Short mmCIF file of C-alpha atoms in Angstrom, two decimals:
data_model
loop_
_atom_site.label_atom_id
_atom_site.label_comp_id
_atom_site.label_asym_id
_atom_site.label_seq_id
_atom_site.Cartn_x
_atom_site.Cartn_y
_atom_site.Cartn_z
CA UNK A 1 0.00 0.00 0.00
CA UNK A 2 1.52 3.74 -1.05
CA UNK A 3 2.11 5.92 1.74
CA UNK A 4 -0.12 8.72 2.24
CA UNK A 5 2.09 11.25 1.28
CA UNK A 6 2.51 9.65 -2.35
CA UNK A 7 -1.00 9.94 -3.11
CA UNK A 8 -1.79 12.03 -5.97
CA UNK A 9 -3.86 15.41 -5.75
CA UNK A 10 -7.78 14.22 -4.88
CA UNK A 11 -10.11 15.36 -7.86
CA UNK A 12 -12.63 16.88 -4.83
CA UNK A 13 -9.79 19.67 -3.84
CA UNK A 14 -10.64 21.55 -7.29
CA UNK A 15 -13.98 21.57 -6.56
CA UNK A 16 -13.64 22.42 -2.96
CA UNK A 17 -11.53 25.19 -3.83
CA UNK A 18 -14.21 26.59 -6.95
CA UNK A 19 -11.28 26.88 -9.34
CA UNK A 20 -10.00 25.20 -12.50
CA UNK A 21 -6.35 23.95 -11.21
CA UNK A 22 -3.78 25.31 -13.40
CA UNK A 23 -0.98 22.51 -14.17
CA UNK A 24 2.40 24.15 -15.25
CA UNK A 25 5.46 24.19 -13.19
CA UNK A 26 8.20 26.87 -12.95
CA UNK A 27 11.33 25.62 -14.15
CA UNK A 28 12.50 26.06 -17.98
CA UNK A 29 9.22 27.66 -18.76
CA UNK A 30 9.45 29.94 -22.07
CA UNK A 31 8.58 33.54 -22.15
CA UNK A 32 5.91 33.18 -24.20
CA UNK A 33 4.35 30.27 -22.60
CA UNK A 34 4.66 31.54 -19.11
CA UNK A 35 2.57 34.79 -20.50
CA UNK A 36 0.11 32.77 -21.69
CA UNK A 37 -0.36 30.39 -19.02
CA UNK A 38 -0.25 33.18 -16.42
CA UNK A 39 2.69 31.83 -14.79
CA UNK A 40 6.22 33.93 -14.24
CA UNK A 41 9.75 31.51 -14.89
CA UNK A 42 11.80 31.39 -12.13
CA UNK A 43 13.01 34.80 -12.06
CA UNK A 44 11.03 37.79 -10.15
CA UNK A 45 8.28 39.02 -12.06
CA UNK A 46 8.52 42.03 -13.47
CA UNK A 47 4.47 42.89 -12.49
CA UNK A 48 2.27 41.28 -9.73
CA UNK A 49 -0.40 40.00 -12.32
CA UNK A 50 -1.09 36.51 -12.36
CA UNK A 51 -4.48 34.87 -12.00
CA UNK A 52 -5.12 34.12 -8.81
CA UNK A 53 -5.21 30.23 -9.46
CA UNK A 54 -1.54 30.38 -10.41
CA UNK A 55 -0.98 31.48 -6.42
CA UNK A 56 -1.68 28.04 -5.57
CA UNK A 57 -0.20 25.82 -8.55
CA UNK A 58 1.94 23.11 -7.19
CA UNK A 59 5.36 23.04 -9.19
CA UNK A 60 6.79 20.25 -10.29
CA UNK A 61 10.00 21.54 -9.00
CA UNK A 62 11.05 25.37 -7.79
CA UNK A 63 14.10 26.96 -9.16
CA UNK A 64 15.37 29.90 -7.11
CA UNK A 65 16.80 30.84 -3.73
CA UNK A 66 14.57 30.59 -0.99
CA UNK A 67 12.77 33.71 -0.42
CA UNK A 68 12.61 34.54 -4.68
CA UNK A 69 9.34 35.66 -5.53
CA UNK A 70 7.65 32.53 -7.58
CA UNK A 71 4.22 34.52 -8.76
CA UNK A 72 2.18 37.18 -7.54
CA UNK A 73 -0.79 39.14 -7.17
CA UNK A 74 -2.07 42.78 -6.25
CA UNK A 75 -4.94 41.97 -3.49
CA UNK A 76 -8.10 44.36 -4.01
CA UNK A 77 -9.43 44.12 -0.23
CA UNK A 78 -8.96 42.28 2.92
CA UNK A 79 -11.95 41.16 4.49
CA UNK A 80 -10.84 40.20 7.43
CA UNK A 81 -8.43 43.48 8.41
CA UNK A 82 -10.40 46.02 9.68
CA UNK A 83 -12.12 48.55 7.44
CA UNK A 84 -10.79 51.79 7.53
CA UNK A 85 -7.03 51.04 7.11
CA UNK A 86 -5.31 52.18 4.03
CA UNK A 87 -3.62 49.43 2.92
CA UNK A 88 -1.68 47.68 -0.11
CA UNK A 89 -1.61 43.95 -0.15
CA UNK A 90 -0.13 41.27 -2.36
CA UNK A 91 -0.33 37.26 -2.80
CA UNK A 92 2.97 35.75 -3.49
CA UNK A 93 4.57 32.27 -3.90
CA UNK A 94 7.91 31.98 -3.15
CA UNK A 95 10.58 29.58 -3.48
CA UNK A 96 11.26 27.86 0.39
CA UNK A 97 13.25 25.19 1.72
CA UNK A 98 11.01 22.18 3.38
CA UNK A 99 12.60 19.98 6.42
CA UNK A 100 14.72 17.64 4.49
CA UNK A 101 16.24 20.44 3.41
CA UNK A 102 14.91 19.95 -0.37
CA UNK A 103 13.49 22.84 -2.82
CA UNK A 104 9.37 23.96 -1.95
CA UNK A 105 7.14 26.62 -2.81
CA UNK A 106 5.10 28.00 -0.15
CA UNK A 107 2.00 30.98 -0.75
CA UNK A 108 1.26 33.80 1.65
CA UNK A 109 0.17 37.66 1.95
CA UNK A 110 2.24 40.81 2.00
CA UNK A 111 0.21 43.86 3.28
CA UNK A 112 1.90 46.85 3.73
CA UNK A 113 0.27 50.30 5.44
CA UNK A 114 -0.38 53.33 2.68
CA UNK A 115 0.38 55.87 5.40
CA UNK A 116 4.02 57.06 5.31
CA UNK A 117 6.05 55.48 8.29
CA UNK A 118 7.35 57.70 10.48
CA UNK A 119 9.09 55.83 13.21
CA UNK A 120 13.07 55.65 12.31
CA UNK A 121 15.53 53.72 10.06
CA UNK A 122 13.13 51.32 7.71
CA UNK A 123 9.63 50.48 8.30
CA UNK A 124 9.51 47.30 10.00
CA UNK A 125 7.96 44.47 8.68
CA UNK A 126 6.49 41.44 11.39
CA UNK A 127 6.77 37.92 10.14
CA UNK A 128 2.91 36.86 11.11
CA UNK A 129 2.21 33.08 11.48
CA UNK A 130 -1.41 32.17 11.76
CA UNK A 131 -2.99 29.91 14.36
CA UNK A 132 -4.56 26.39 13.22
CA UNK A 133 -6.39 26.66 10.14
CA UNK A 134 -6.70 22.83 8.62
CA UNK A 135 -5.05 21.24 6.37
CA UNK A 136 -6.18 20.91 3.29
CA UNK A 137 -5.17 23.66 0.62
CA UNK A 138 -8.54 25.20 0.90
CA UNK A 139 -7.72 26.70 4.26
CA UNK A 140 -5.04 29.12 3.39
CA UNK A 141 -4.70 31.86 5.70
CA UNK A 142 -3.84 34.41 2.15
CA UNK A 143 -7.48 32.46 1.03
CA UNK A 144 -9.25 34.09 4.52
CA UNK A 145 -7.66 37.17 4.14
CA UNK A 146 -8.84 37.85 0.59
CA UNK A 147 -12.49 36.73 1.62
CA UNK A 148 -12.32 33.26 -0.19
CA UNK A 149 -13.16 31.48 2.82
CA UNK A 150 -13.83 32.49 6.04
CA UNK A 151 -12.84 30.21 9.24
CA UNK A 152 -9.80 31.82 10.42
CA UNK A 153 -10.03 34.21 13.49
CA UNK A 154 -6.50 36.62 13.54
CA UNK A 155 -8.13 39.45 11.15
CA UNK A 156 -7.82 41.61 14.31
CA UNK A 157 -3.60 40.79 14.69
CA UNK A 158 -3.12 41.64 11.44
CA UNK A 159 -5.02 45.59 11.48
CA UNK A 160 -3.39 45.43 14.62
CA UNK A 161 0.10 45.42 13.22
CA UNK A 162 -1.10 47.48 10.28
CA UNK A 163 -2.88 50.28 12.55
CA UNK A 164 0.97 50.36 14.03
CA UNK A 165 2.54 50.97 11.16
CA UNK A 166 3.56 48.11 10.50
CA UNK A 167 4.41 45.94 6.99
CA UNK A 168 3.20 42.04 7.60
CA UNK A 169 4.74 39.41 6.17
CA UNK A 170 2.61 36.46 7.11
CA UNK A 171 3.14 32.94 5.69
CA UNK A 172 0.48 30.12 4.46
CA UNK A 173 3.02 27.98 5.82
CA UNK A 174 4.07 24.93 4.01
CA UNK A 175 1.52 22.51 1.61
CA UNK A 176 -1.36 24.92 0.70
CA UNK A 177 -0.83 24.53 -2.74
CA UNK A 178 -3.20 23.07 -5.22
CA UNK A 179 -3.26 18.68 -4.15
CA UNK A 180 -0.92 19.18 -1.51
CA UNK A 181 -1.52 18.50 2.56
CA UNK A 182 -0.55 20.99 5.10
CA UNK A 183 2.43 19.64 7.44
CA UNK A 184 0.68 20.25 10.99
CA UNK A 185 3.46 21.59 13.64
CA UNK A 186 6.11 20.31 11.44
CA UNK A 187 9.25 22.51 12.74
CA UNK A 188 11.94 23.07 10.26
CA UNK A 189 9.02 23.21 7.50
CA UNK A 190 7.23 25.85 9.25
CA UNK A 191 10.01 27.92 10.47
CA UNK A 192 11.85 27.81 6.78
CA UNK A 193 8.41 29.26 5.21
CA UNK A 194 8.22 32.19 8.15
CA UNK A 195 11.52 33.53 7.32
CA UNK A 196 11.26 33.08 3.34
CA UNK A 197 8.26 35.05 3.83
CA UNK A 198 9.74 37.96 5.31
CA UNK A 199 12.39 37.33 2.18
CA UNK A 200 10.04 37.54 -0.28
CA UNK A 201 8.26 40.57 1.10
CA UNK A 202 11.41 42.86 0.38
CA UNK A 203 11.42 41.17 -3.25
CA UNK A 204 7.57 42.04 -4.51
CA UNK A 205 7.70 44.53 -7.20
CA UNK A 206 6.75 47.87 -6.03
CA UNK A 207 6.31 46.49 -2.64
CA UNK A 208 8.11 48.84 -0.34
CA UNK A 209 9.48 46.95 1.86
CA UNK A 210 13.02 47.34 2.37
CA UNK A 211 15.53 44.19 2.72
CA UNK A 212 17.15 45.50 5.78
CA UNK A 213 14.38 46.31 7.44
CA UNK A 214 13.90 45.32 11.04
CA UNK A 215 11.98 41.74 11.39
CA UNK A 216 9.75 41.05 14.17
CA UNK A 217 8.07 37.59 14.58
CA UNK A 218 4.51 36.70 15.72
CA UNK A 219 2.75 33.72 16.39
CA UNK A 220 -0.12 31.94 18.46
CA UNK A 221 -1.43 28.63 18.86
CA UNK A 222 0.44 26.54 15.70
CA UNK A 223 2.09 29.88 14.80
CA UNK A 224 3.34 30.23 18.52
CA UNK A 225 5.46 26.84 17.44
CA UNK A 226 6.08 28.35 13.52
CA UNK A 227 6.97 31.46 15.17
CA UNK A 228 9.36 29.62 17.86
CA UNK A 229 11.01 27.74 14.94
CA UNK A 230 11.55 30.66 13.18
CA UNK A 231 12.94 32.26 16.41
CA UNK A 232 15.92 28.94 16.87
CA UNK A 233 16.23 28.74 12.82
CA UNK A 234 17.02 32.53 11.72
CA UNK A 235 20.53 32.65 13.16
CA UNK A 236 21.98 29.62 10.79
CA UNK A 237 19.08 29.94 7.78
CA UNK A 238 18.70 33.57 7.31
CA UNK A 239 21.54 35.30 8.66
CA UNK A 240 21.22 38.29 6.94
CA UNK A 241 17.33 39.24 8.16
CA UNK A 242 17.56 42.07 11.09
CA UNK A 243 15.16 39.71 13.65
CA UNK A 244 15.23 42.31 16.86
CA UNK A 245 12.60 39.51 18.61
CA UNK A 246 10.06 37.19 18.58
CA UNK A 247 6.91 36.90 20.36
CA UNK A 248 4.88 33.00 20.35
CA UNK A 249 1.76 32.60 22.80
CA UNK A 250 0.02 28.95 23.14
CA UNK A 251 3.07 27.24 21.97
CA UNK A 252 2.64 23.16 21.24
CA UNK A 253 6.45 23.07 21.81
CA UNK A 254 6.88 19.28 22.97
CA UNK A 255 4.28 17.06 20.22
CA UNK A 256 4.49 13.81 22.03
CA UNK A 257 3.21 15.41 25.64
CA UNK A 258 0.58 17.42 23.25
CA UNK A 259 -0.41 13.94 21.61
CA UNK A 260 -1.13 12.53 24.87
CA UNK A 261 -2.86 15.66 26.28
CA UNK A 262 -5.46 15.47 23.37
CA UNK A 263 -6.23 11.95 22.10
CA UNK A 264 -9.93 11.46 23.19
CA UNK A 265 -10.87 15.22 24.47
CA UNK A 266 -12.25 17.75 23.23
CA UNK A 267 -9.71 19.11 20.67
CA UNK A 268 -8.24 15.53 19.54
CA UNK A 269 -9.08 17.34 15.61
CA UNK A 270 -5.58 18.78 15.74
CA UNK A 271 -4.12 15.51 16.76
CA UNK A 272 -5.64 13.67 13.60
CA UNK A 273 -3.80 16.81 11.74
CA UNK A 274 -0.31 16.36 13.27
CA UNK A 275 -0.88 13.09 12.88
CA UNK A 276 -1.32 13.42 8.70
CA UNK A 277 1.23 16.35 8.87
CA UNK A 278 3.90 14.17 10.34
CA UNK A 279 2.88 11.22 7.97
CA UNK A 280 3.45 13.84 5.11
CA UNK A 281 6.85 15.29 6.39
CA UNK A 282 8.33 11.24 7.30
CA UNK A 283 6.36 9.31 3.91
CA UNK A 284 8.69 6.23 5.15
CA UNK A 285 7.27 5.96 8.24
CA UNK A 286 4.69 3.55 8.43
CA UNK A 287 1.14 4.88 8.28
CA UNK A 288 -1.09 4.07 5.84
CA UNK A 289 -1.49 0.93 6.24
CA UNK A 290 -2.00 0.93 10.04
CA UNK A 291 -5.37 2.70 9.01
CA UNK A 292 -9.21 0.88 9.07
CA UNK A 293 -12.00 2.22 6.82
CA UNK A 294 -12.11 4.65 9.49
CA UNK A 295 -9.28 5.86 9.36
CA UNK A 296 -8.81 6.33 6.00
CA UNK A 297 -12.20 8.30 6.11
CA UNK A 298 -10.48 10.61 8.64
CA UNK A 299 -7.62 11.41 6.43
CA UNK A 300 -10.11 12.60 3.86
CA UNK A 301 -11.81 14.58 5.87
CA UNK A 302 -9.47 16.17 7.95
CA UNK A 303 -7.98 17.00 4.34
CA UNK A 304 -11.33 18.53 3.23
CA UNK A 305 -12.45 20.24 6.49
CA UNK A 306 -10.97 23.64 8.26
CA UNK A 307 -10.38 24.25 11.84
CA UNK A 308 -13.40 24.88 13.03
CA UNK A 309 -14.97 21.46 11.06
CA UNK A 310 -11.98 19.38 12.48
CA UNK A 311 -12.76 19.92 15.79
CA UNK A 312 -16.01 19.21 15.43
CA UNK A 313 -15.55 15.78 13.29
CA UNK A 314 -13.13 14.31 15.69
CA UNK A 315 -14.17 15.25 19.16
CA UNK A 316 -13.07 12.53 21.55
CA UNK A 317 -11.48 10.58 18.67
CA UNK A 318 -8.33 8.16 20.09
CA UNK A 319 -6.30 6.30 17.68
CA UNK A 320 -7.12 2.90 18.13
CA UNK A 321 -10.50 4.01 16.36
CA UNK A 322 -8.70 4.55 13.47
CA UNK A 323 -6.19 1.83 13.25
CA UNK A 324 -6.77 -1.86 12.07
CA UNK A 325 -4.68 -3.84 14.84
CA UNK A 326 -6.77 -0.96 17.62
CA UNK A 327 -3.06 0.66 17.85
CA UNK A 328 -2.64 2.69 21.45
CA UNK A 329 -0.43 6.54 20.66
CA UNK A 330 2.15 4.58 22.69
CA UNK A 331 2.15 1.55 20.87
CA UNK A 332 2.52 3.77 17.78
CA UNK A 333 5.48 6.19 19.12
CA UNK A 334 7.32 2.38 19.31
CA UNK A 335 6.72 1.59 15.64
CA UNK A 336 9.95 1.73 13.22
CA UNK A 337 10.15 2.84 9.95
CA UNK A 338 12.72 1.56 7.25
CA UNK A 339 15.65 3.53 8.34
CA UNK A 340 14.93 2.40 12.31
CA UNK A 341 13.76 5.65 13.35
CA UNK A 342 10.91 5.04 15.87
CA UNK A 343 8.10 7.79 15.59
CA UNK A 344 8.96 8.39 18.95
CA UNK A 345 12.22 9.88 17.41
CA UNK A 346 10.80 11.32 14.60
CA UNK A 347 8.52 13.70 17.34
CA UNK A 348 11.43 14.12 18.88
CA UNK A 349 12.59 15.81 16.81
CA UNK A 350 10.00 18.52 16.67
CA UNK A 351 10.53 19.43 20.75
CA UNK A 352 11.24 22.97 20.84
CA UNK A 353 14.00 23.93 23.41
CA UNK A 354 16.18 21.62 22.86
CA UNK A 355 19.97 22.60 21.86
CA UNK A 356 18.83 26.59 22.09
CA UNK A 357 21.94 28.55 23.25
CA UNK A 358 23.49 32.19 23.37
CA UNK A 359 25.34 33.62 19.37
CA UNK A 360 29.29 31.81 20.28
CA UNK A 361 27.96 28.75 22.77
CA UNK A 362 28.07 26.15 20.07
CA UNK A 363 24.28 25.82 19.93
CA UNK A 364 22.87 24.07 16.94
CA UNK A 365 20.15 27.06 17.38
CA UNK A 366 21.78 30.13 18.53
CA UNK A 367 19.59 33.10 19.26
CA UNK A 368 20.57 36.73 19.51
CA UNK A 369 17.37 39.18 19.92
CA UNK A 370 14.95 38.35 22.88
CA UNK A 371 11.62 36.25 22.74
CA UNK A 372 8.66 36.54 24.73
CA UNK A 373 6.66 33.20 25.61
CA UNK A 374 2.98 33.46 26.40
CA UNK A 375 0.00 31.54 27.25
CA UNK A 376 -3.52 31.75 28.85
CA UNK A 377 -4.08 30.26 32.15
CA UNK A 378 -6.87 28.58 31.39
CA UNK A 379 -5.43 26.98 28.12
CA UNK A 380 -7.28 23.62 27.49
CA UNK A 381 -4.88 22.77 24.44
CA UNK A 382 -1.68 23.69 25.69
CA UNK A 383 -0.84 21.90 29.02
CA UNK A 384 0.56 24.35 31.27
CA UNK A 385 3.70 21.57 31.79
CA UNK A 386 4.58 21.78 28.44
CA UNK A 387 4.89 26.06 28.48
CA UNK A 388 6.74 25.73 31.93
CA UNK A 389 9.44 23.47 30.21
CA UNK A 390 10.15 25.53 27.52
CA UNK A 391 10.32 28.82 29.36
CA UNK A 392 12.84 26.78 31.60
CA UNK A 393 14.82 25.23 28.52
CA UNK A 394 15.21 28.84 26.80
CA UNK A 395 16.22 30.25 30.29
CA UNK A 396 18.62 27.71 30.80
CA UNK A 397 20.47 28.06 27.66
CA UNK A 398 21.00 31.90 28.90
CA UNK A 399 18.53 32.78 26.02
CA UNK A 400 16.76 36.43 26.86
CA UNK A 401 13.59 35.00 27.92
CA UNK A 402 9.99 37.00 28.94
CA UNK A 403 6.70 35.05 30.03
CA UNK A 404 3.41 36.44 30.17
CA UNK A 405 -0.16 34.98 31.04
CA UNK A 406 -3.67 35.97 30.24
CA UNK A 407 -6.36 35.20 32.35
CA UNK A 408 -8.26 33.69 28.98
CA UNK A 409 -8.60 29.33 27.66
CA UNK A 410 -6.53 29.00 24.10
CA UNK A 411 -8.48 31.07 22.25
CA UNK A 412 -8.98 33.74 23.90
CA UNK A 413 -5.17 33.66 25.08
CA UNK A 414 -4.76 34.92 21.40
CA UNK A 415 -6.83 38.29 21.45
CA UNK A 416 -6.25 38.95 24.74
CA UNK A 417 -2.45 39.17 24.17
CA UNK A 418 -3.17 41.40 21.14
CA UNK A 419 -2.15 45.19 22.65
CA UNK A 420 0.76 43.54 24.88
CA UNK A 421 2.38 41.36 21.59
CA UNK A 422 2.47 44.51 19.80
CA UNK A 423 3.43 46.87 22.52
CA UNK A 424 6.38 43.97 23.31
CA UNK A 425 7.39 43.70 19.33
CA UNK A 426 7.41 47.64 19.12
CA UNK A 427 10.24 47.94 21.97
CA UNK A 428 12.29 45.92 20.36
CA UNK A 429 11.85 48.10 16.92
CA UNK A 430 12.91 50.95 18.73
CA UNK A 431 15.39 49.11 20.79
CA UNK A 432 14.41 49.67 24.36
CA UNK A 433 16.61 47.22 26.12
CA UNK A 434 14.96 43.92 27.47
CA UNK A 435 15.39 41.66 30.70
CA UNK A 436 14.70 38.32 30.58
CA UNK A 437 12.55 36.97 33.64
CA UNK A 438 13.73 33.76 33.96
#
């Protein structure tokens, strides 16, 4: 039986998505051709005018450093920012780097303010990575923001950052291209598409935003662990972006306590997507076949549902539902793939906190600018263990460390922290120095 990752793009995603899927690549593609098909070669485009199915096209391959604009788009309106703010926005695909360190091409939204910044230096841009959407391309956070679909809930951190003056940057994140699956809470994939983002941003044409800019990062929720991965990955992948900090709030930050936490409750949705996402990002790892009818039907709908649908489809789902020898999460953390990495190792993996360290200790993730952790108190999703233990890992490794808590449950952790998050990210922009509370 083919692993799930090998599967080819299901016929249903066109029709989910309302568009006719456009099937060229980027590499080798001639002028002429790539006018008519819509679709720019490898090299930056010389206008933002594509249609907007060639956003989402799937290459066969990506030529291009990470970070080269792919294809764009001028955005008329953004729904979900607040009316009221002048603003200029574009879709872009970009070239990206996935966790294996191969070639990708990852989609997201640059929106810049049309009032004149007037702070000093550059205008600075924040790297914005959005909270769990799904996992199926349908659910693209660039999607919500244009008005295509509407199940996301951070249109209020975005004209947040915009009202401040600020340029956003803010990824997709990795497989929300046409056929493709979203990697759930995969690290390195995640992280590499954050700081491409902010890459691309100073490489729209006519987009304003300047390449030395300074680069704030954002997250909540599964973009408090893109924007932590960002945070360990920008010293070694992106030396050259000015990252003064990096704020993440509801962090998943150690997947195996997380899986534990949520099989059979009320939010066991986003385990059936981390379980896909890591079946996507390790297609050697056995999977597949471990599933029932069940949970094969799972797969295909967690691939055709959003966030808020997930939830609802697999409250109080466990594993052993969905498996065909009534597998425990234990039994399958012990399971071996060809290679004889256990899925234990491959979650592993994924732990945020581990090897952090100081620029010079030696750290395989060195980290120079400070980062603020936050979470609510009442977080349901997020056990308050797994927060505690990666304050303490970041504060051990002598990395400047701040925690906050709202009084709100997961959610409302992520609007509640709104004013503070931005009030944080703009002291480092003007570069108030920080103390870590460890």
């Amino acid at each position: 039986m083919k692993k799930h990752a090998s599967r080819k793009p299901l016929p249903r995603r066109a029709a989910l998505l309302g568009t006719g899927a456009l099937l060229c690549g980027l590499t080798a593609v001639p002028a002429a051709t790539a006018a008519d098909a819509g679709t720019p070669d490898a090299g930056a485009p010389a206008a933002c005018s594509v249609p907007d199915t060639a956003i989402y096209q799937a290459p066969e391959g990506v030529t291009g450093a990470p970070g080269d604009v792919l294809a764009c788009r001028r955005v008329d309106s953004l729904p979900m920012v607040v009316p009221g703010i002048p603003l200029t926005a574009w879709k872009v695909r970009y070239a990206s780097t996935d966790g294996q360190g191969g070639p990708t091409a990852v989609a997201g939204t640059v929106v810049v303010p049309q009032a004149p910044w007037t702070g000093p230096g550059e205008r600075p841009v924040v790297a914005f990575v959005p909270g769990t959407l799904g996992i199926g391309p349908q659910c693209a956070f660039s999607k919500q923001l244009a008005g295509q679909y509407q199940d996301a809930y951070e249109g209020p951190n975005i004209s947040a950052l915009l009202k401040a003056g600020y340029a956003v940057a803010t990824t997709d994140g990795a497989g929300y291209l046409d056929g493709r699956v979203h990697p759930y809470v995969a690290g390195a994939d995640a992280g590499h598409a954050v700081l491409d983002m902010v890459r691309a941003a100073s490489r729209v044409p006519g987009g304003g935003v300047a390449p030395d800019a300074p680069v704030g990062i954002w997250g909540y929720s599964e973009g408090g662990a893109g924007s932590l991965w960002a945070a360990q990955l920008a010293r070694s992948y992106a030396p050259e972006l000015k990252v003064v900090g990096s704020a993440s709030g509801g962090v998943p930050a150690d997947l195996r306590a997380e899986a534990l936490h949520l099989e059979g409750g009320p939010f066991a949705g986003f385990l059936v997507d981390a379980v896909i996402g890591m079946s996507v990002t390790h297609p050697g790892m056995p999977f597949t076949a471990l599933l029932n009818d069940q949970g094969r039907q799972a797969v295909k709908d967690a691939e055709s549902l959003c966030a808020v649908g997930t939830v609802t489809r697999f409250a109080g789902a466990r594993m052993a539902q969905l498996t065909k020898d009534r597998l425990t999460l234990e039994q399958m953390f012990a399971l071996r793939g060809p290679d004889g990495t256990t899925w234990d190792q491959a979650v592993a993996a994924d732990k945020l906190g581990v090897g952090v360290g100081r620029p010079g200790s030696g750290a395989r993730y060195e980290i120079g600018f400070p980062v603020l952790q936050y979470r609510g108190v009442l977080d349901e999703v997020i056990p308050a263990d797994v927060a505690d233990a990666t304050r303490r890992a970041y504060c051990a490794a002598g990395v400047t460390t701040q925690y906050t808590s709202y009084a709100g449950d997961h959610l409302l952790g992520d609007s509640q922290a709104i004013k503070g998050s931005i009030a944080w990210l703009g002291a480092r922009f003007t570069g108030e120095p920080v103390n870590g509370d460890c």
